[in-house]
Short mmCIF file of N, CA and C in Angstrom, two decimals:
data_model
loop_
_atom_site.label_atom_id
_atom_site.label_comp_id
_atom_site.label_asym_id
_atom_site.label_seq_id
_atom_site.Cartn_x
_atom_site.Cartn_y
_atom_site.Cartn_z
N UNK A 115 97.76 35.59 56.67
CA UNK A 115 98.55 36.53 55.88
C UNK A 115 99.64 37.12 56.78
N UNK A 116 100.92 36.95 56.71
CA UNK A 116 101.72 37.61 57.17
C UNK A 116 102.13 39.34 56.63
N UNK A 117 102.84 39.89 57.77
CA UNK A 117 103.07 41.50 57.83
C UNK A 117 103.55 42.07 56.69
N UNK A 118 104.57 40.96 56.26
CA UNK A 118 104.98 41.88 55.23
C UNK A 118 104.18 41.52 53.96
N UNK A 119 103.34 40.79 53.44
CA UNK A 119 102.26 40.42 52.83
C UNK A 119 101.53 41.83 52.76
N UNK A 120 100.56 42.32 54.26
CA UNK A 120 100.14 43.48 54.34
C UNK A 120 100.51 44.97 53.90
N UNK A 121 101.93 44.77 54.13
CA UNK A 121 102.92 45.91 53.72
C UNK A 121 103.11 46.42 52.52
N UNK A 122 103.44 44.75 51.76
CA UNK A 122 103.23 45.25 50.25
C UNK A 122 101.93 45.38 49.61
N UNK A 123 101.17 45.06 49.87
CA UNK A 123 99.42 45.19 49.55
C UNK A 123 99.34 46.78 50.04
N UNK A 124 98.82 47.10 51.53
CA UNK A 124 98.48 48.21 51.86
C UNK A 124 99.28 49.54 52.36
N UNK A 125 101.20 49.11 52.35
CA UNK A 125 101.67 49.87 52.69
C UNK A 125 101.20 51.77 52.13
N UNK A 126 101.53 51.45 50.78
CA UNK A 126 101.73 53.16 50.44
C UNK A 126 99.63 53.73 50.85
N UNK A 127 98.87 52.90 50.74
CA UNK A 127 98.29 53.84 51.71
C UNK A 127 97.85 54.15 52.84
N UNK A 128 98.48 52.94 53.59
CA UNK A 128 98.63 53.45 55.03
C UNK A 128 99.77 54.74 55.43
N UNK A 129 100.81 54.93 54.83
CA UNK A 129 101.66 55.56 54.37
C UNK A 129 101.14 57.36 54.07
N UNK A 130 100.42 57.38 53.25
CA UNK A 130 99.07 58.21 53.25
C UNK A 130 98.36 58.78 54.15
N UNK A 131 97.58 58.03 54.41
CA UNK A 131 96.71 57.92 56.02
C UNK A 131 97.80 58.91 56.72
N UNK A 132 99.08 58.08 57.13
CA UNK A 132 99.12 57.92 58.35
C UNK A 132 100.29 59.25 58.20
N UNK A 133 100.73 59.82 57.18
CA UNK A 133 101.57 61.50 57.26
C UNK A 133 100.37 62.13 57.01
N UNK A 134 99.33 62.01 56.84
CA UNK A 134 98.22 63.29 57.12
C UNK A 134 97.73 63.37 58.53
N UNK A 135 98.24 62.47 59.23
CA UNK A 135 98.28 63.15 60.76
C UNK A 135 99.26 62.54 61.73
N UNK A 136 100.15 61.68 61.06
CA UNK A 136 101.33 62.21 61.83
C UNK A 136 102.58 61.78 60.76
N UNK A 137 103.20 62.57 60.85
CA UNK A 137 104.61 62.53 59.86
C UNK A 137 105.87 62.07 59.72
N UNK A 138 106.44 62.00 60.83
CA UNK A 138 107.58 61.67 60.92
C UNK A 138 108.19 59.91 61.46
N UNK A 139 107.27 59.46 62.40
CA UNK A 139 107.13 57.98 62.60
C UNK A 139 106.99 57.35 61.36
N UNK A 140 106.08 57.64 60.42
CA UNK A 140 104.91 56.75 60.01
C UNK A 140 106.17 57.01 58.42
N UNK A 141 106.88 58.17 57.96
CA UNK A 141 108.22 58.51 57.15
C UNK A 141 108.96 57.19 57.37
N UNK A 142 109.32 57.58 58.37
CA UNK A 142 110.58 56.38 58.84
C UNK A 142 110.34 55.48 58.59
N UNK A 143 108.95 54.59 58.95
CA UNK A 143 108.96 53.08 58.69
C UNK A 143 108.95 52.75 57.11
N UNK A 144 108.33 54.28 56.43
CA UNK A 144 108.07 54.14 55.15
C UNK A 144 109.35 53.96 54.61
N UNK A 145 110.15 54.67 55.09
CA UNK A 145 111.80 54.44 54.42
C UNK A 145 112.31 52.77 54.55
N UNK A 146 111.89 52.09 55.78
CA UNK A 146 112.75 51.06 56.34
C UNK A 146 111.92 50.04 55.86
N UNK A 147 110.70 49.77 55.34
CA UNK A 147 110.20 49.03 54.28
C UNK A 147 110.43 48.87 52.61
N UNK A 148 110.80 50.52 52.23
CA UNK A 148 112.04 50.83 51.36
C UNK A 148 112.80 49.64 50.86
N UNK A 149 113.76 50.20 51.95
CA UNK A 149 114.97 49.28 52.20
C UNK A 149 114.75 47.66 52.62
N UNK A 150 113.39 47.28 53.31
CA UNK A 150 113.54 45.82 53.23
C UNK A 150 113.34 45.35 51.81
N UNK A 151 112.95 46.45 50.68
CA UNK A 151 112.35 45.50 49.70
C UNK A 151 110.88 45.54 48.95
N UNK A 152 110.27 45.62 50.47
CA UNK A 152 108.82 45.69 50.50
C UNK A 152 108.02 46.87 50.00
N UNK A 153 108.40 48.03 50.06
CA UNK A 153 108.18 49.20 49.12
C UNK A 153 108.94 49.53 48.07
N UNK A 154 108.73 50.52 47.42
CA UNK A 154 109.63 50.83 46.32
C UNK A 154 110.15 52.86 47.02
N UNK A 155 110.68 52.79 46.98
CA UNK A 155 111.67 54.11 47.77
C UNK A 155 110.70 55.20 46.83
N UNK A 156 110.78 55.45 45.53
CA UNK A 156 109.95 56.86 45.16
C UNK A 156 108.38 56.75 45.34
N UNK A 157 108.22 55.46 45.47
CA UNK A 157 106.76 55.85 45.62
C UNK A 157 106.44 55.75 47.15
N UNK A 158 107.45 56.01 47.99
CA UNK A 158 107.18 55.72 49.12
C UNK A 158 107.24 57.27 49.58
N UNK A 159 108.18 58.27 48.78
CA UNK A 159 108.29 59.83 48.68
C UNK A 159 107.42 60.35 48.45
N UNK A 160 107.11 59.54 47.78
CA UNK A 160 105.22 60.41 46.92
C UNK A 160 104.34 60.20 47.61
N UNK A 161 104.16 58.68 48.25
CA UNK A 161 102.92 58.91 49.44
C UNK A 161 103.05 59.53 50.43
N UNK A 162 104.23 59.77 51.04
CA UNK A 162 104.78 60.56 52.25
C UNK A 162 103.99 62.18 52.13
N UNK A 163 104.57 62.34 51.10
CA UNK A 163 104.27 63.82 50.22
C UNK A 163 103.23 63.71 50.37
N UNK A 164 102.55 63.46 49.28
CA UNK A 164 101.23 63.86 49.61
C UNK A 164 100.16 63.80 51.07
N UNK A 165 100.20 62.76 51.54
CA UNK A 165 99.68 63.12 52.88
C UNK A 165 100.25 64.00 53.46
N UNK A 166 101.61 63.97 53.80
CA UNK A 166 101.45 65.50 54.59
C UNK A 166 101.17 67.02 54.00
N UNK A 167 101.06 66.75 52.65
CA UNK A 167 100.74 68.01 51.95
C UNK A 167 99.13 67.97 52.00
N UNK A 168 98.47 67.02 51.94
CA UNK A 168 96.92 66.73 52.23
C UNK A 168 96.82 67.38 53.37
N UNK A 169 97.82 66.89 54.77
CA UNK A 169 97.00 67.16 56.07
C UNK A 169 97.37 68.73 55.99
N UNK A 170 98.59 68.76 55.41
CA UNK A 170 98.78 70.89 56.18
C UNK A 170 97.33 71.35 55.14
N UNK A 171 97.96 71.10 54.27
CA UNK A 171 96.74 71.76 53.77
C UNK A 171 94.95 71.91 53.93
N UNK A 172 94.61 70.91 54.66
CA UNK A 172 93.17 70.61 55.37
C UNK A 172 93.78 71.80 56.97
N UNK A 173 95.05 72.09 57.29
CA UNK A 173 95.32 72.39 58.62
C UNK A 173 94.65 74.02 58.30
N UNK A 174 95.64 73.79 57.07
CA UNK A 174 95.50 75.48 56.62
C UNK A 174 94.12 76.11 55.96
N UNK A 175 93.38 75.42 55.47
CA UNK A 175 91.81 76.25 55.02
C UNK A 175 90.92 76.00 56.26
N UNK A 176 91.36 75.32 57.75
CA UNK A 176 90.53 75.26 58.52
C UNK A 176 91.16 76.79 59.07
N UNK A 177 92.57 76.81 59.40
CA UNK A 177 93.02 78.14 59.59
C UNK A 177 92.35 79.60 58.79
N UNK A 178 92.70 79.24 57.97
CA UNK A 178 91.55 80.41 57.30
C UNK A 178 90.41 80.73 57.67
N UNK A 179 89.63 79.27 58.15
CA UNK A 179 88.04 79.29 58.03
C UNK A 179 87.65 79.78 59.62
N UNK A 180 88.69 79.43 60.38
CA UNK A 180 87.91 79.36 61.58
C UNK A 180 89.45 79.93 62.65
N UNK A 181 90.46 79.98 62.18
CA UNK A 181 92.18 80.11 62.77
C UNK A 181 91.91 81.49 64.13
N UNK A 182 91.22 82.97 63.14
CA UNK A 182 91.26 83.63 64.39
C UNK A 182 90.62 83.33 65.83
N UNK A 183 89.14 82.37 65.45
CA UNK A 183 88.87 82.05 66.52
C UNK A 183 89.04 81.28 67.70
N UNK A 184 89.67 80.16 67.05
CA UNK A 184 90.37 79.12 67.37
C UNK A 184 91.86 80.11 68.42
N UNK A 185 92.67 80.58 67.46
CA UNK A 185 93.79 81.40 68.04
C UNK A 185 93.15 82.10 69.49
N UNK A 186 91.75 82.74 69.21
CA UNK A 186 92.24 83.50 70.19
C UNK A 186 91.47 82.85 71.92
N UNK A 187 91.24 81.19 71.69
CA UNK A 187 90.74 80.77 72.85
C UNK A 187 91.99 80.20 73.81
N UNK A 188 93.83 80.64 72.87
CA UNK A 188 94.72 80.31 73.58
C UNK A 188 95.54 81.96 74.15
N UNK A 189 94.86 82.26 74.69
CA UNK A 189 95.04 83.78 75.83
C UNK A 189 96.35 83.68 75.98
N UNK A 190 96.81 82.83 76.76
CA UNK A 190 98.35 82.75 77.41
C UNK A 190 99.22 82.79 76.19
N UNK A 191 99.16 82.17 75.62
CA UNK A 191 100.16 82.54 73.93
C UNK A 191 99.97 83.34 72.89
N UNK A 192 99.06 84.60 73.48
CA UNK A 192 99.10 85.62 72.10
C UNK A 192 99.99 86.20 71.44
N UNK A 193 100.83 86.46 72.84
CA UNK A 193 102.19 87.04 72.14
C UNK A 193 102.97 86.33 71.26
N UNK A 194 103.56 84.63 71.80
CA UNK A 194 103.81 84.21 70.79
C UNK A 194 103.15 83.73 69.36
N UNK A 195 102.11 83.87 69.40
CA UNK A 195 100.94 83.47 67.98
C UNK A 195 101.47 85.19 67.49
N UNK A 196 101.29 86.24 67.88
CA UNK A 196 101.42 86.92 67.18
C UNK A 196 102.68 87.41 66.54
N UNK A 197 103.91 87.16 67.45
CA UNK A 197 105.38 87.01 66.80
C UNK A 197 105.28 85.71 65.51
N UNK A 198 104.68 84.86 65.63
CA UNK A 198 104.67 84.07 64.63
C UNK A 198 103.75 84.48 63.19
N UNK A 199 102.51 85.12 63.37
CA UNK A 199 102.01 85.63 62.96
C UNK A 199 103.03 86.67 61.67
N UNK A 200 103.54 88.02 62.97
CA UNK A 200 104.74 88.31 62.03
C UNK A 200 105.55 87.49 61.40
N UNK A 201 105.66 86.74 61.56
CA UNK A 201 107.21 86.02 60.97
C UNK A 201 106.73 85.38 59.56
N UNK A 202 105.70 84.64 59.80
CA UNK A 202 104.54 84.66 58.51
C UNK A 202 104.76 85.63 57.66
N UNK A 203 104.60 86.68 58.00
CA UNK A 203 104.14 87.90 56.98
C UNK A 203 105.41 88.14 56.35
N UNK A 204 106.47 88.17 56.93
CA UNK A 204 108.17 88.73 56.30
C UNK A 204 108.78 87.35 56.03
N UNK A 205 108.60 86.46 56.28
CA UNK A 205 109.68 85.33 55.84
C UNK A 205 108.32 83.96 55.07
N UNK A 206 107.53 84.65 54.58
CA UNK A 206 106.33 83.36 54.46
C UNK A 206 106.87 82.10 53.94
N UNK A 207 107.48 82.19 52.93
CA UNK A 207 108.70 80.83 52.58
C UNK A 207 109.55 80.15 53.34
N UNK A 208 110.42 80.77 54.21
CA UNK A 208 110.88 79.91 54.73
C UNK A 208 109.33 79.70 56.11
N UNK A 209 109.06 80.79 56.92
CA UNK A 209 107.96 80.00 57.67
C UNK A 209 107.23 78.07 57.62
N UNK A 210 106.56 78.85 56.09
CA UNK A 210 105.60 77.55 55.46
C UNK A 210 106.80 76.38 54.95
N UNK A 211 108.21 76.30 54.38
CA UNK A 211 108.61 75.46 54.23
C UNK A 211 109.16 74.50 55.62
N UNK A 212 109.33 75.74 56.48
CA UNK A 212 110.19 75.01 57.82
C UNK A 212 109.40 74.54 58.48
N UNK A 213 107.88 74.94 58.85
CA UNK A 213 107.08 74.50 59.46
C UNK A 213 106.94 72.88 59.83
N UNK A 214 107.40 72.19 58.86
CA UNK A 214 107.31 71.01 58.85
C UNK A 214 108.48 69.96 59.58
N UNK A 215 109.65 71.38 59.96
CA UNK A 215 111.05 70.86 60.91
C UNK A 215 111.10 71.16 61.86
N UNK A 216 109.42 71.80 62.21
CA UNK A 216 109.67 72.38 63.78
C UNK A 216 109.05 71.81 64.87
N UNK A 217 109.93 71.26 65.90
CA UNK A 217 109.15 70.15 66.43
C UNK A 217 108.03 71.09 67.35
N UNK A 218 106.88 70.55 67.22
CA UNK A 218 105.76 71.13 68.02
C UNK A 218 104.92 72.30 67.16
N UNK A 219 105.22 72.19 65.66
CA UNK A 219 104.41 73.26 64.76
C UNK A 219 103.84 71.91 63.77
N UNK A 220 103.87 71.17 63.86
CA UNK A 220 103.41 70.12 62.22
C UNK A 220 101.64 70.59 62.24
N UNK A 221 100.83 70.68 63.42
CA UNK A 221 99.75 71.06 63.16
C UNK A 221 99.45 72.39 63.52
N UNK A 222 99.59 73.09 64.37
CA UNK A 222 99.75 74.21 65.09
C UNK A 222 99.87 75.54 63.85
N UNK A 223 100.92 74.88 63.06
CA UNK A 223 101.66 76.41 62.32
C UNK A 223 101.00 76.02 60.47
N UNK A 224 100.29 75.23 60.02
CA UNK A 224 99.23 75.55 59.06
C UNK A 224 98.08 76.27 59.43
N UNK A 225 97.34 75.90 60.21
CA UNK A 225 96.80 76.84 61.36
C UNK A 225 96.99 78.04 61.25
N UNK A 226 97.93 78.83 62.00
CA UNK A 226 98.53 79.97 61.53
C UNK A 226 99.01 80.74 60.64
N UNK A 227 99.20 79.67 59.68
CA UNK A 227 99.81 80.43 58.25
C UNK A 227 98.03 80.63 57.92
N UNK A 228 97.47 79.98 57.62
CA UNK A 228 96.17 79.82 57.09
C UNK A 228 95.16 81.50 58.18
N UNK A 229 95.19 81.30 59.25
CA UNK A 229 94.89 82.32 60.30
C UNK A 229 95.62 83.65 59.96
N UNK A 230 97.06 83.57 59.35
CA UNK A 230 97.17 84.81 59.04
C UNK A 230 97.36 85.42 57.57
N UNK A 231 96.22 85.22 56.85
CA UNK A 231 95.53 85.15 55.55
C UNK A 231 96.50 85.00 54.73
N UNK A 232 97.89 84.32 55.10
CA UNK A 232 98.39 83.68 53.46
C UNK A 232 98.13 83.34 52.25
N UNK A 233 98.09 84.03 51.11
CA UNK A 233 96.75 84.02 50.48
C UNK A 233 97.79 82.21 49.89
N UNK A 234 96.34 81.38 49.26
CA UNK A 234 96.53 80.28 49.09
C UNK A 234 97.58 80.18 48.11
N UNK A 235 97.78 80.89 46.85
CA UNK A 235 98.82 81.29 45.70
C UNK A 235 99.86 80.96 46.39
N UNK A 236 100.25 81.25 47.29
CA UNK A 236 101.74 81.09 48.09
C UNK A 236 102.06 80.07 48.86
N UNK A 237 100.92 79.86 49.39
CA UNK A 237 100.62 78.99 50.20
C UNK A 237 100.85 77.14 49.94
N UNK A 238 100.08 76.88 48.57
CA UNK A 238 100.08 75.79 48.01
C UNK A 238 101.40 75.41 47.43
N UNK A 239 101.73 76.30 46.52
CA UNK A 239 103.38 75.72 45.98
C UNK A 239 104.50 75.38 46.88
N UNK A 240 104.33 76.25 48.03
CA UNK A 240 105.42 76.05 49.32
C UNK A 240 104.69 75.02 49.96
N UNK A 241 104.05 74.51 50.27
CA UNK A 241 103.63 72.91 51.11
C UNK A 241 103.85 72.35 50.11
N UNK A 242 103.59 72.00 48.85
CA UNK A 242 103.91 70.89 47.86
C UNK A 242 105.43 70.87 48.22
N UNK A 243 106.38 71.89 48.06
CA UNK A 243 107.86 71.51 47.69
C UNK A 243 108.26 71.55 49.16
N UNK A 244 107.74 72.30 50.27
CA UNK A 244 108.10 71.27 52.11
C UNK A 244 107.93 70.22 51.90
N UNK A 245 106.69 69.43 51.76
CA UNK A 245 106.11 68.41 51.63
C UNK A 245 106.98 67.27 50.68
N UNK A 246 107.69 67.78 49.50
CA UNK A 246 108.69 66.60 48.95
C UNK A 246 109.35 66.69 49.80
N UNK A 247 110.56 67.68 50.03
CA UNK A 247 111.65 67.91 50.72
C UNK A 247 111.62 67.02 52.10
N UNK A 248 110.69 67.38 52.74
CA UNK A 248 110.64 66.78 54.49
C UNK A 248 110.43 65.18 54.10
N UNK A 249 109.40 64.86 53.05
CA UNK A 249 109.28 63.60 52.39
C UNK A 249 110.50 62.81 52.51
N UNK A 250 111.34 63.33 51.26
CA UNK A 250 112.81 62.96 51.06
C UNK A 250 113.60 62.61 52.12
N UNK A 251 113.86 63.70 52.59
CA UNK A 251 114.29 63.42 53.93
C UNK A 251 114.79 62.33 54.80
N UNK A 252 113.08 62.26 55.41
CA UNK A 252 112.64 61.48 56.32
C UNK A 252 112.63 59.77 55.66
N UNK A 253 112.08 59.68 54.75
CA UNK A 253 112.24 58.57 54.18
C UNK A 253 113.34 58.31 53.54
N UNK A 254 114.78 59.36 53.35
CA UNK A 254 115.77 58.91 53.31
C UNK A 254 116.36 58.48 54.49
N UNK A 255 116.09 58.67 55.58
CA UNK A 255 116.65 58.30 56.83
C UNK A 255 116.17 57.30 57.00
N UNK A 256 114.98 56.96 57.05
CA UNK A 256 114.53 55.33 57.26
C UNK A 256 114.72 54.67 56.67
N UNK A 257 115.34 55.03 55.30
CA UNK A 257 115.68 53.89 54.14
C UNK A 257 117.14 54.00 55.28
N UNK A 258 118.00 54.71 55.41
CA UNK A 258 119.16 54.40 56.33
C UNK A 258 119.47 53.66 57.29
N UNK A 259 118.17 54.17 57.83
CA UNK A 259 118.15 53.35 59.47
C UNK A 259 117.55 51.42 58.90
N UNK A 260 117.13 51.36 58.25
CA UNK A 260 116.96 50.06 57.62
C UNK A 260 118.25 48.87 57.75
N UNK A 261 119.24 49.89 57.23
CA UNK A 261 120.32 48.84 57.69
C UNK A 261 121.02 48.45 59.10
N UNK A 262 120.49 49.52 59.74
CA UNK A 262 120.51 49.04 61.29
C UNK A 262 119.21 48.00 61.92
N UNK A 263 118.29 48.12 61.17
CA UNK A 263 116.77 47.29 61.84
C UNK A 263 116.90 46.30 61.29
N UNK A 264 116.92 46.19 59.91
CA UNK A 264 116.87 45.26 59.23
C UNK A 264 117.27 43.68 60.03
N UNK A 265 118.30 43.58 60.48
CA UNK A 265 119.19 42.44 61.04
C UNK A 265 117.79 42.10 62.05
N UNK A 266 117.96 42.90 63.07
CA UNK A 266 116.72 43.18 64.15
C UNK A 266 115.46 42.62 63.62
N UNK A 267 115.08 42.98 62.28
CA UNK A 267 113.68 42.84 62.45
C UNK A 267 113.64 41.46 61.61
N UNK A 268 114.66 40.50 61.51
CA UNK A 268 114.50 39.26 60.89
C UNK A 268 114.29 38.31 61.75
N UNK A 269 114.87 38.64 63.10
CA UNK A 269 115.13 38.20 64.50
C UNK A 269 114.25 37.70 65.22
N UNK A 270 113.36 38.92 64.99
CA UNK A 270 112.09 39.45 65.95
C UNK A 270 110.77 38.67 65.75
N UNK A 271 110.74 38.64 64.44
CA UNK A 271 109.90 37.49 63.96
C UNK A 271 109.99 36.18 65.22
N UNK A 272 110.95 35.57 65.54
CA UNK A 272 111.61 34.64 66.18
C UNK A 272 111.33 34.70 67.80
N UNK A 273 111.99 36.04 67.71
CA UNK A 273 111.67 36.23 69.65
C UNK A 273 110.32 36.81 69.33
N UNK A 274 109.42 37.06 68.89
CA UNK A 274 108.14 37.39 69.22
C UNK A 274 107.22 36.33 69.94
N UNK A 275 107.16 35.25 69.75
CA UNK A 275 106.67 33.52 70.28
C UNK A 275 107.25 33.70 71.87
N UNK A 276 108.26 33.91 71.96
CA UNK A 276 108.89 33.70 73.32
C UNK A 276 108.41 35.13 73.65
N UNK A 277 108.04 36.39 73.48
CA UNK A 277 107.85 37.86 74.38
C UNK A 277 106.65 36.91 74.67
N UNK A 278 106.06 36.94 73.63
CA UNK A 278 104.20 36.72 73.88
C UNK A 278 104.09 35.71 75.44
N UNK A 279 104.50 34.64 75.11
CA UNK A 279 104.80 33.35 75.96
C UNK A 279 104.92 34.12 77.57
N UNK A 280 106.40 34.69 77.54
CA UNK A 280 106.59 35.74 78.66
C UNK A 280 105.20 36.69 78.95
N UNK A 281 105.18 37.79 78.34
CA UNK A 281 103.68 38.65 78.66
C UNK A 281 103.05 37.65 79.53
N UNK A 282 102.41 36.56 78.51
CA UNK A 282 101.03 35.75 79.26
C UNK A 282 101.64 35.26 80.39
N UNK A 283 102.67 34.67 80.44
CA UNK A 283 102.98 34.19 82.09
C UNK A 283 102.97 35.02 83.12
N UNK A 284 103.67 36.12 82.49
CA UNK A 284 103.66 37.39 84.24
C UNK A 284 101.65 37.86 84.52
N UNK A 285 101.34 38.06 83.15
CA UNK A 285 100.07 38.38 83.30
C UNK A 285 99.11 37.20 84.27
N UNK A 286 99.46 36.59 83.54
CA UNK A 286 98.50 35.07 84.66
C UNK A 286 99.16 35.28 86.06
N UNK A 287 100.71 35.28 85.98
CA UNK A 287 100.68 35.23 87.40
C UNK A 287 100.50 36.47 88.20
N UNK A 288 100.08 37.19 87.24
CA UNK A 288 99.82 39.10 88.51
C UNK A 288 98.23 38.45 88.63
N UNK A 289 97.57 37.94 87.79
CA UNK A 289 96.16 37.64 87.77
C UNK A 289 95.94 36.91 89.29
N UNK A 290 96.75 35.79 89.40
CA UNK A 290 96.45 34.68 90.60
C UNK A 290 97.08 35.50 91.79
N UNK A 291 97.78 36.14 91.46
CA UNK A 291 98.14 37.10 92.77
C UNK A 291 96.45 37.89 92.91
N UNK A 292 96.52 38.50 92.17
CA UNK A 292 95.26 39.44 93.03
C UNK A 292 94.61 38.74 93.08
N UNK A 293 93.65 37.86 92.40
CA UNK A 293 92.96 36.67 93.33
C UNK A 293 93.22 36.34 94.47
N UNK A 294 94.52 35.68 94.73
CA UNK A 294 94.47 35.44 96.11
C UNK A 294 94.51 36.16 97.10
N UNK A 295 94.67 37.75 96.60
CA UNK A 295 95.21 38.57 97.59
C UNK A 295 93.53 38.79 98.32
N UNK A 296 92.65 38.99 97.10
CA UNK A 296 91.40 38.92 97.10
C UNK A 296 90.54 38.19 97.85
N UNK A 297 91.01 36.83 97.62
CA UNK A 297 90.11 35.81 98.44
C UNK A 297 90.60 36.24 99.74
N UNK A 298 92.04 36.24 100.29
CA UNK A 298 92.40 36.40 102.08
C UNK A 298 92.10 37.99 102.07
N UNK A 299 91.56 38.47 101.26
CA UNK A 299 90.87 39.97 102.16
C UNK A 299 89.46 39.59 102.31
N UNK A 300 88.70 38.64 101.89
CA UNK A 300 87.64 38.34 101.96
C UNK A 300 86.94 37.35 103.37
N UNK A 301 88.19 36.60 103.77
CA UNK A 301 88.27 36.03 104.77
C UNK A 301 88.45 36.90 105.75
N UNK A 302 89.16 37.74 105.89
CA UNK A 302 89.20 39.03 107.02
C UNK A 302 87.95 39.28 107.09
#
């Protein structure tokens, strides 16, 4: 079975899977399969979406459940957990929608929203509509960047026979190197 065989079979829920714990890689390719063909672009928004609206949201009732304790085994960053904390409380919309553009909050800051008792009412409608939005996005960019890979990834198919070929040769020959280096330390 070839890849893109797999792609169209299991893409949208690997797609799934794979924005409920990580988002923005796993977007992109979703876009640039899009664009080969191999997905269909809205339903590639919708699986995007929902996994990452799955994962904040599993981020955020663990935040609730367990967030202060968790928070407070990171000592050195109270101050900033608790400026964020505030920022939660006066801007909770944009917080919970941006959360998802901030590099180094995708898991961190459900957590915190959830830790600083956002009640869920607020909580849920703003990750659903982050969750399209960042969706959109991101998988509009990889549907973009498609026309830059695309060429590339027809190619690659091609030079993949020759990397592999390469790999195994340097590998064999680092192999017979340390062997031999092996055997004349053994003779010493």
């Amino acid at each position: 079975m070839d890849i893109n065989a797999l792609i169209e079979q299991y893409g949208y829920a690997a797609l799934v899977i794979g924005s409920v714990a990580e988002g923005e890689t796993i977007t992109l390719l979703g876009g640039v399969a899009a664009h080969q063909g191999l997905l269909k672009f809205p339903l590639v928004v919708a699986a995007v979406a929902l996994g990452g609206m799955i994962g904040d949201q599993l981020l955020y009732f663990l935040g609730v459940r367990f967030g202060p304790t968790l928070l407070r085994r990171f000592s050195r960053h109270q101050k900033k957990i608790q400026r964020a904390q505030k920022l939660i409380q006066r801007h909770p919309y944009l917080f919970v929608i941006g959360t998802r553009f901030m590099y180094g909050f995708r898991i961190i800051g459900p957590l915190l929203i959830g830790a600083s008792r956002l009640p869920p009412k607020i909580f849920l409608p703003l990750n659903i509509l982050g969750a399209i939005v960042w969706a959109l996005i991101f998988s509009t960019l990889g549907y973009a960047g498609g026309e830059v890979i695309g060429p590339w990834l027809h190619s690659f198919d091609q030079h993949l026979r020759h990397w592999v070929w390469l790999i195994g040769v340097l590998v064999l020959v680092v192999l017979i190197r340390l062997w031999l280096k092996r055997r004349e330390n053994k003779r010493d």
